[in-house]
mmCIF file of C-alpha atoms in Angstrom:
data_model
loop_
_atom_site.group_PDB
_atom_site.id
_atom_site.type_symbol
_atom_site.label_atom_id
_atom_site.label_comp_id
_atom_site.label_asym_id
_atom_site.label_seq_id
_atom_site.Cartn_x
_atom_site.Cartn_y
_atom_site.Cartn_z
ATOM 1 C CA ILE V 1 0.000 0.000 0.000
ATOM 2 C CA PRO V 2 1.447 3.417 -0.876
ATOM 3 C CA LYS V 3 2.392 5.415 2.216
ATOM 4 C CA GLY V 4 0.276 8.375 1.143
ATOM 5 C CA LEU V 5 -2.823 6.169 1.044
ATOM 6 C CA TYR V 6 -1.803 4.564 4.330
ATOM 7 C CA PHE V 7 -1.813 7.982 6.017
ATOM 8 C CA VAL V 8 -5.184 8.847 4.519
ATOM 9 C CA LEU V 9 -6.613 5.645 6.042
ATOM 10 C CA THR V 10 -4.841 6.360 9.327
ATOM 11 C CA ALA V 11 -6.286 9.867 9.381
ATOM 12 C CA ILE V 12 -9.798 8.527 8.807
ATOM 13 C CA VAL V 13 -9.505 6.094 11.734
ATOM 14 C CA GLN V 14 -7.731 8.521 14.091
ATOM 15 C CA VAL V 15 -9.786 11.616 13.377
ATOM 16 C CA SER V 16 -13.041 9.609 13.473
ATOM 17 C CA GLY V 17 -12.070 8.426 16.943
ATOM 18 C CA LEU V 18 -11.318 11.960 18.094
ATOM 19 C CA LEU V 19 -14.560 13.356 16.687
ATOM 20 C CA ILE V 20 -16.674 10.485 18.077
ATOM 21 C CA PHE V 21 -15.036 11.036 21.452
ATOM 22 C CA ALA V 22 -15.789 14.754 21.173
ATOM 23 C CA ALA V 23 -19.455 14.156 20.279
ATOM 24 C CA SER V 24 -20.064 11.532 22.969
ATOM 25 C CA ASP V 25 -21.724 12.160 26.287
ATOM 26 C CA SER V 26 -22.602 9.757 29.052
ATOM 27 C CA ARG V 27 -26.388 10.224 28.789
ATOM 28 C CA THR V 28 -27.487 10.053 25.162
ATOM 29 C CA ASN V 29 -24.486 9.238 22.963
ATOM 30 C CA ASP V 30 -22.212 7.064 25.046
ATOM 31 C CA TYR V 31 -19.661 6.169 22.362
ATOM 32 C CA PHE V 32 -16.563 6.877 24.416
ATOM 33 C CA MET V 33 -15.293 3.297 24.055
ATOM 34 C CA VAL V 34 -15.780 3.360 20.278
ATOM 35 C CA GLY V 35 -13.996 6.701 20.024
ATOM 36 C CA TYR V 36 -11.175 5.612 22.294
ATOM 37 C CA GLY V 37 -10.842 2.313 20.420
ATOM 38 C CA LEU V 38 -10.540 4.145 17.110
ATOM 39 C CA MET V 39 -7.990 6.530 18.660
ATOM 40 C CA ALA V 40 -5.959 3.563 19.904
ATOM 41 C CA VAL V 41 -6.018 1.757 16.532
ATOM 42 C CA GLY V 42 -5.314 5.016 14.699
ATOM 43 C CA GLY V 43 -2.478 5.729 17.135
ATOM 44 C CA CYS V 44 -0.857 2.373 16.405
ATOM 45 C CA MET V 45 -1.227 2.986 12.679
ATOM 46 C CA THR V 46 0.226 6.455 13.153
ATOM 47 C CA MET V 47 3.250 5.193 15.063
ATOM 48 C CA LEU V 48 3.950 2.562 12.410
ATOM 49 C CA GLY V 49 3.730 5.238 9.735
ATOM 50 C CA TRP V 50 5.672 7.988 11.491
ATOM 51 C CA LEU V 51 8.536 5.679 12.424
ATOM 52 C CA PRO V 52 9.939 5.399 8.881
ATOM 53 C CA ALA V 53 8.999 9.023 8.205
ATOM 54 C CA SER V 54 11.107 10.152 11.145
ATOM 55 C CA PHE V 55 14.229 8.711 9.505
ATOM 56 C CA LEU V 56 13.774 11.171 6.647
ATOM 57 C CA LEU V 57 14.485 14.006 9.083
ATOM 58 C CA PRO V 58 17.127 12.586 11.439
ATOM 59 C CA LYS V 59 17.708 15.925 13.198
ATOM 60 C CA PHE V 60 14.057 16.010 14.252
ATOM 61 C CA GLN V 61 13.498 12.280 14.722
ATOM 62 C CA LEU V 62 13.070 12.343 18.492
ATOM 63 C CA GLY V 63 10.717 15.315 18.341
ATOM 64 C CA ILE V 64 8.630 13.732 15.594
ATOM 65 C CA LEU V 65 8.272 10.479 17.515
ATOM 66 C CA ALA V 66 7.510 12.242 20.802
ATOM 67 C CA LEU V 67 4.931 14.509 19.149
ATOM 68 C CA ASN V 68 3.216 11.549 17.562
ATOM 69 C CA SER V 69 3.355 9.485 20.709
ATOM 70 C CA CYS V 70 1.850 12.229 22.849
ATOM 71 C CA LEU V 71 -0.792 13.597 20.497
ATOM 72 C CA PHE V 72 -2.194 10.767 18.462
ATOM 73 C CA ASP V 73 -1.978 7.434 20.220
ATOM 74 C CA GLY V 74 -4.524 7.939 22.970
ATOM 75 C CA SER V 75 -1.777 8.931 25.376
ATOM 76 C CA SER V 76 -2.781 9.780 28.926
ATOM 77 C CA ILE V 77 -0.928 13.105 28.622
ATOM 78 C CA VAL V 78 -3.605 14.331 26.193
ATOM 79 C CA PHE V 79 -6.333 13.543 28.714
ATOM 80 C CA PHE V 80 -4.387 15.242 31.513
ATOM 81 C CA VAL V 81 -3.746 18.414 29.484
ATOM 82 C CA PHE V 82 -7.348 18.471 28.271
ATOM 83 C CA HIS V 83 -8.577 18.033 31.849
ATOM 84 C CA ARG V 84 -6.491 21.033 32.937
ATOM 85 C CA LEU V 85 -7.798 23.086 29.997
ATOM 86 C CA ASN V 86 -11.340 21.983 30.842
ATOM 87 C CA LEU V 87 -10.892 23.346 34.366
ATOM 88 C CA ILE V 88 -10.165 26.813 32.967
ATOM 89 C CA GLY V 89 -13.210 26.804 30.674
ATOM 90 C CA PHE V 90 -12.514 24.861 27.487
ATOM 91 C CA SER V 91 -15.064 22.153 26.759
ATOM 92 C CA ARG V 92 -14.063 18.536 26.186
ATOM 93 C CA LYS V 93 -15.974 18.553 22.903
ATOM 94 C CA MET V 94 -14.127 21.617 21.674
ATOM 95 C CA LEU V 95 -10.706 20.246 22.672
ATOM 96 C CA PHE V 96 -11.117 16.839 21.012
ATOM 97 C CA ALA V 97 -12.675 18.381 17.910
ATOM 98 C CA LEU V 98 -9.759 20.826 17.706
ATOM 99 C CA LEU V 99 -7.252 17.967 18.036
ATOM 100 C CA GLY V 100 -9.150 16.168 15.273
ATOM 101 C CA PHE V 101 -8.803 19.160 12.957
ATOM 102 C CA ILE V 102 -5.114 19.492 13.835
ATOM 103 C CA GLY V 103 -4.803 15.803 12.993
ATOM 104 C CA VAL V 104 -6.418 16.360 9.598
ATOM 105 C CA ALA V 105 -3.836 19.039 8.791
ATOM 106 C CA LEU V 106 -0.895 16.940 10.015
ATOM 107 C CA TYR V 107 -2.005 13.755 8.274
ATOM 108 C CA GLN V 108 -2.707 15.649 5.057
ATOM 109 C CA THR V 109 0.781 17.143 5.172
ATOM 110 C CA LEU V 110 2.365 13.779 5.903
ATOM 111 C CA ALA V 111 0.419 12.017 3.151
ATOM 112 C CA THR V 112 1.372 14.747 0.667
ATOM 113 C CA CYS V 113 5.046 14.546 1.632
ATOM 114 C CA TRP V 114 5.126 10.771 1.227
ATOM 115 C CA PHE V 115 3.288 11.022 -2.087
ATOM 116 C CA LEU V 116 5.849 13.518 -3.366
ATOM 117 C CA LEU V 117 8.765 11.479 -2.029
ATOM 118 C CA GLU V 118 7.463 8.331 -3.705
ATOM 119 C CA ARG V 119 7.156 10.169 -7.022
ATOM 120 C CA LYS V 120 10.839 11.055 -6.741
ATOM 121 C CA ASN V 121 13.520 8.664 -5.672
ATOM 122 C CA TRP V 122 13.546 9.366 -1.940
ATOM 123 C CA LYS V 123 17.039 7.925 -1.593
ATOM 124 C CA ASP V 124 18.278 10.664 -3.935
ATOM 125 C CA VAL V 125 16.513 13.232 -1.754
ATOM 126 C CA LEU V 126 18.232 11.844 1.346
ATOM 127 C CA ALA V 127 21.618 11.742 -0.395
ATOM 128 C CA LYS V 128 21.238 15.372 -1.450
ATOM 129 C CA GLU V 129 20.282 16.415 2.104
ATOM 130 C CA GLN V 130 23.282 14.553 3.528
ATOM 131 C CA GLU V 131 25.562 16.164 0.946
ATOM 132 C CA GLU V 132 24.265 19.635 1.847
ATOM 133 C CA GLU V 133 24.670 18.881 5.541
ATOM 134 C CA LYS V 134 28.246 17.732 4.968
ATOM 135 C CA LYS V 135 29.057 20.933 3.029
ATOM 136 C CA ALA V 136 27.594 23.044 5.826
ATOM 137 C CA GLU V 137 29.632 21.126 8.402
ATOM 138 C CA GLU V 138 32.834 21.598 6.364
ATOM 139 C CA LYS V 139 32.101 25.314 6.036
ATOM 140 C CA ASN V 140 31.541 25.510 9.797
ATOM 141 C CA ASN V 141 34.827 23.662 10.437
ATOM 142 C CA ASP V 142 36.669 26.023 8.059
ATOM 143 C CA LEU V 143 35.231 28.994 9.930
ATOM 144 C CA HIS V 144 36.381 27.569 13.289
ATOM 145 C CA THR V 145 39.841 26.866 11.847
ATOM 146 C CA ALA V 146 40.099 30.435 10.551
ATOM 147 C CA MET V 147 38.986 31.820 13.903
ATOM 148 C CA ASP V 148 41.531 29.648 15.735
ATOM 149 C CA GLY V 149 44.243 30.919 13.375
ATOM 150 C CA ASP V 150 43.280 34.502 14.143
ATOM 151 C CA HIS V 151 43.539 33.854 17.883
ATOM 152 C CA ASN V 152 46.972 32.207 17.513
ATOM 153 C CA ASN V 153 48.318 35.129 15.460
ATOM 154 C CA SER V 154 47.276 37.729 18.074
#
């Protein structure tokens, strides 16, 4: 399955879970378990998808994985933060709906990036990024060497 399509399916499962959770209440529409179940399945799908994506940006890999792990896998930190926000006046429905819309934007971006990478040879993209990083590092080393030379001449 192409990764772009995979992220579209993941978004459908994850965002559906968030929106069902947002729309649920304990009296008339008690679908909390369905919503949470979809969030959990979508979170697993997200983690499996973000893991290879994180290797495309090695400098940001830890941040990408932590962001995904905290926001979109039904993590308890989301419930804690939302509880604190609820105490100051934000409704649960609004918070989970907002997270769902944020998820739509993130998944759309991720699906688009993978689609574009698959159209190109992503290994060439990585090689070019590594080459540019190496040039920047060499330039930085040359600058430090020049600065050290200036200090030794003074």
